[in-house]
Amino acid sequence: MSEVITFNTEDSVRKSEATYSPAIFLELVPENDPILKQVMPHFDFSNPPTDPLQLASNLVDTCMKRNGFGLSANQCCLEYRVFVMGSEKEYVAMFNPELIESSKEQVLDVEGCLSFPLLALKIKRPKSTTQRR
């Protein structure tokens, strides 16, 4: 198990020590799990069901461990509208994303999915999107 140190900027303002959290590698649901087809509820920041920083860290650690470029919470049987994406050591967490606009121009690329190991398909996607985070 690797170790992860979580730094909360609010901790710095209060001049308290950063919190330490061990990495938690999440298990992926099987590819036929119904949760993969469900629309996830918004993550409620006013009454968080779990620590959003720890959730994001766990998703990133799990994605990196599995050599992925992206991972959503529902792939780990977590009913939150959040996903992480990135490569190498640069990842970003997107909570409650909304697609506002997408370009008409599309690109064709090969994609894979951690929920469907060993499967890669050519997929057309919009060249650019505008999202609200």
mmCIF file of C-alpha atoms in Angstrom, residues 25-126:
data_model
loop_
_atom_site.group_PDB
_atom_site.id
_atom_site.type_symbol
_atom_site.label_atom_id
_atom_site.label_comp_id
_atom_site.label_asym_id
_atom_site.label_seq_id
_atom_site.Cartn_x
_atom_site.Cartn_y
_atom_site.Cartn_z
ATOM 1 C CA PHE A 25 -7.262 1.277 -3.687
ATOM 2 C CA LEU A 26 -10.847 0.734 -4.695
ATOM 3 C CA GLU A 27 -12.195 -2.395 -6.347
ATOM 4 C CA LEU A 28 -13.901 -2.050 -9.710
ATOM 5 C CA VAL A 29 -17.379 -3.441 -10.263
ATOM 6 C CA PRO A 30 -17.786 -6.104 -12.951
ATOM 7 C CA GLU A 31 -18.663 -4.869 -16.435
ATOM 8 C CA ASN A 32 -22.271 -6.075 -16.127
ATOM 9 C CA ASP A 33 -23.008 -4.238 -12.865
ATOM 10 C CA PRO A 34 -26.183 -2.100 -13.230
ATOM 11 C CA ILE A 35 -24.514 0.857 -11.465
ATOM 12 C CA LEU A 36 -22.545 1.517 -14.659
ATOM 13 C CA LYS A 37 -25.784 2.458 -16.467
ATOM 14 C CA GLN A 38 -27.278 4.611 -13.709
ATOM 15 C CA VAL A 39 -27.214 8.402 -13.524
ATOM 16 C CA MET A 40 -25.392 9.274 -10.327
ATOM 17 C CA PRO A 41 -26.752 11.855 -7.880
ATOM 18 C CA HIS A 42 -24.925 15.146 -7.414
ATOM 19 C CA PHE A 43 -22.246 15.223 -4.743
ATOM 20 C CA ASP A 44 -23.674 17.369 -1.929
ATOM 21 C CA PHE A 45 -20.919 19.694 -0.714
ATOM 22 C CA SER A 46 -23.258 21.326 1.830
ATOM 23 C CA ASN A 47 -23.651 17.950 3.568
ATOM 24 C CA PRO A 48 -20.843 15.771 2.154
ATOM 25 C CA PRO A 49 -21.531 12.033 2.346
ATOM 26 C CA THR A 50 -17.762 11.486 2.460
ATOM 27 C CA ASP A 51 -14.614 13.618 2.467
ATOM 28 C CA PRO A 52 -14.326 14.913 -1.123
ATOM 29 C CA LEU A 53 -10.519 15.226 -0.925
ATOM 30 C CA GLN A 54 -10.139 11.645 0.241
ATOM 31 C CA LEU A 55 -12.616 10.449 -2.400
ATOM 32 C CA ALA A 56 -10.684 12.220 -5.164
ATOM 33 C CA SER A 57 -7.370 10.849 -3.832
ATOM 34 C CA ASN A 58 -8.718 7.298 -3.707
ATOM 35 C CA LEU A 59 -10.057 7.547 -7.268
ATOM 36 C CA VAL A 60 -6.746 8.958 -8.561
ATOM 37 C CA ASP A 61 -4.705 6.299 -6.735
ATOM 38 C CA THR A 62 -6.948 3.539 -8.085
ATOM 39 C CA CYS A 63 -6.813 4.927 -11.623
ATOM 40 C CA MET A 64 -3.016 5.254 -11.520
ATOM 41 C CA LYS A 65 -2.572 1.758 -10.056
ATOM 42 C CA ARG A 66 -4.565 0.353 -12.986
ATOM 43 C CA ASN A 67 -2.722 2.496 -15.570
ATOM 44 C CA GLY A 68 -5.898 4.347 -16.507
ATOM 45 C CA PHE A 69 -6.513 7.824 -17.852
ATOM 46 C CA GLY A 70 -9.897 8.225 -16.182
ATOM 47 C CA LEU A 71 -12.143 6.641 -13.579
ATOM 48 C CA SER A 72 -15.608 7.467 -12.288
ATOM 49 C CA ALA A 73 -16.909 6.809 -8.792
ATOM 50 C CA ASN A 74 -19.650 4.472 -10.016
ATOM 51 C CA GLN A 75 -17.000 2.177 -11.541
ATOM 52 C CA CYS A 76 -15.966 1.605 -7.900
ATOM 53 C CA CYS A 77 -19.576 1.129 -6.709
ATOM 54 C CA LEU A 78 -19.695 4.634 -5.235
ATOM 55 C CA GLU A 79 -22.896 6.535 -5.992
ATOM 56 C CA TYR A 80 -21.404 10.004 -6.479
ATOM 57 C CA ARG A 81 -21.262 12.171 -9.603
ATOM 58 C CA VAL A 82 -17.491 12.504 -9.765
ATOM 59 C CA PHE A 83 -14.696 11.303 -11.994
ATOM 60 C CA VAL A 84 -10.952 11.785 -12.258
ATOM 61 C CA MET A 85 -8.860 12.052 -15.396
ATOM 62 C CA GLY A 86 -5.236 12.587 -16.241
ATOM 63 C CA SER A 87 -1.954 10.897 -16.933
ATOM 64 C CA GLU A 88 1.342 10.281 -15.207
ATOM 65 C CA LYS A 89 1.070 12.377 -12.003
ATOM 66 C CA GLU A 90 -1.258 15.098 -13.312
ATOM 67 C CA TYR A 91 -4.890 14.278 -12.509
ATOM 68 C CA VAL A 92 -7.963 16.402 -11.917
ATOM 69 C CA ALA A 93 -11.194 15.507 -10.119
ATOM 70 C CA MET A 94 -14.497 16.702 -11.572
ATOM 71 C CA PHE A 95 -17.409 16.844 -9.144
ATOM 72 C CA ASN A 96 -20.922 17.312 -10.567
ATOM 73 C CA PRO A 97 -19.706 18.176 -14.088
ATOM 74 C CA GLU A 98 -22.170 19.509 -16.629
ATOM 75 C CA LEU A 99 -21.577 19.528 -20.367
ATOM 76 C CA ILE A 100 -22.595 22.965 -21.627
ATOM 77 C CA GLU A 101 -21.463 22.844 -25.246
ATOM 78 C CA SER A 102 -19.554 20.610 -27.628
ATOM 79 C CA SER A 103 -17.995 21.308 -31.000
ATOM 80 C CA LYS A 104 -19.540 19.952 -34.180
ATOM 81 C CA GLU A 105 -16.068 18.919 -35.311
ATOM 82 C CA GLN A 106 -15.244 15.419 -34.113
ATOM 83 C CA VAL A 107 -12.099 13.351 -33.703
ATOM 84 C CA LEU A 108 -11.695 9.595 -33.957
ATOM 85 C CA ASP A 109 -9.463 7.945 -31.392
ATOM 86 C CA VAL A 110 -8.969 4.593 -29.714
ATOM 87 C CA GLU A 111 -10.390 4.397 -26.192
ATOM 88 C CA GLY A 112 -10.392 1.805 -23.484
ATOM 89 C CA CYS A 113 -12.248 1.478 -20.193
ATOM 90 C CA LEU A 114 -11.043 0.078 -16.889
ATOM 91 C CA SER A 115 -14.454 -1.605 -16.447
ATOM 92 C CA PHE A 116 -13.920 -3.508 -19.712
ATOM 93 C CA PRO A 117 -10.302 -4.685 -19.571
ATOM 94 C CA LEU A 118 -8.636 -5.700 -22.824
ATOM 95 C CA LEU A 119 -11.289 -3.907 -24.916
ATOM 96 C CA ALA A 120 -10.345 -0.925 -27.068
ATOM 97 C CA LEU A 121 -12.664 0.719 -29.585
ATOM 98 C CA LYS A 122 -12.422 3.557 -32.082
ATOM 99 C CA ILE A 123 -14.760 6.264 -30.767
ATOM 100 C CA LYS A 124 -15.814 9.592 -32.274
ATOM 101 C CA ARG A 125 -15.902 12.422 -29.774
ATOM 102 C CA PRO A 126 -16.338 16.184 -30.092
#
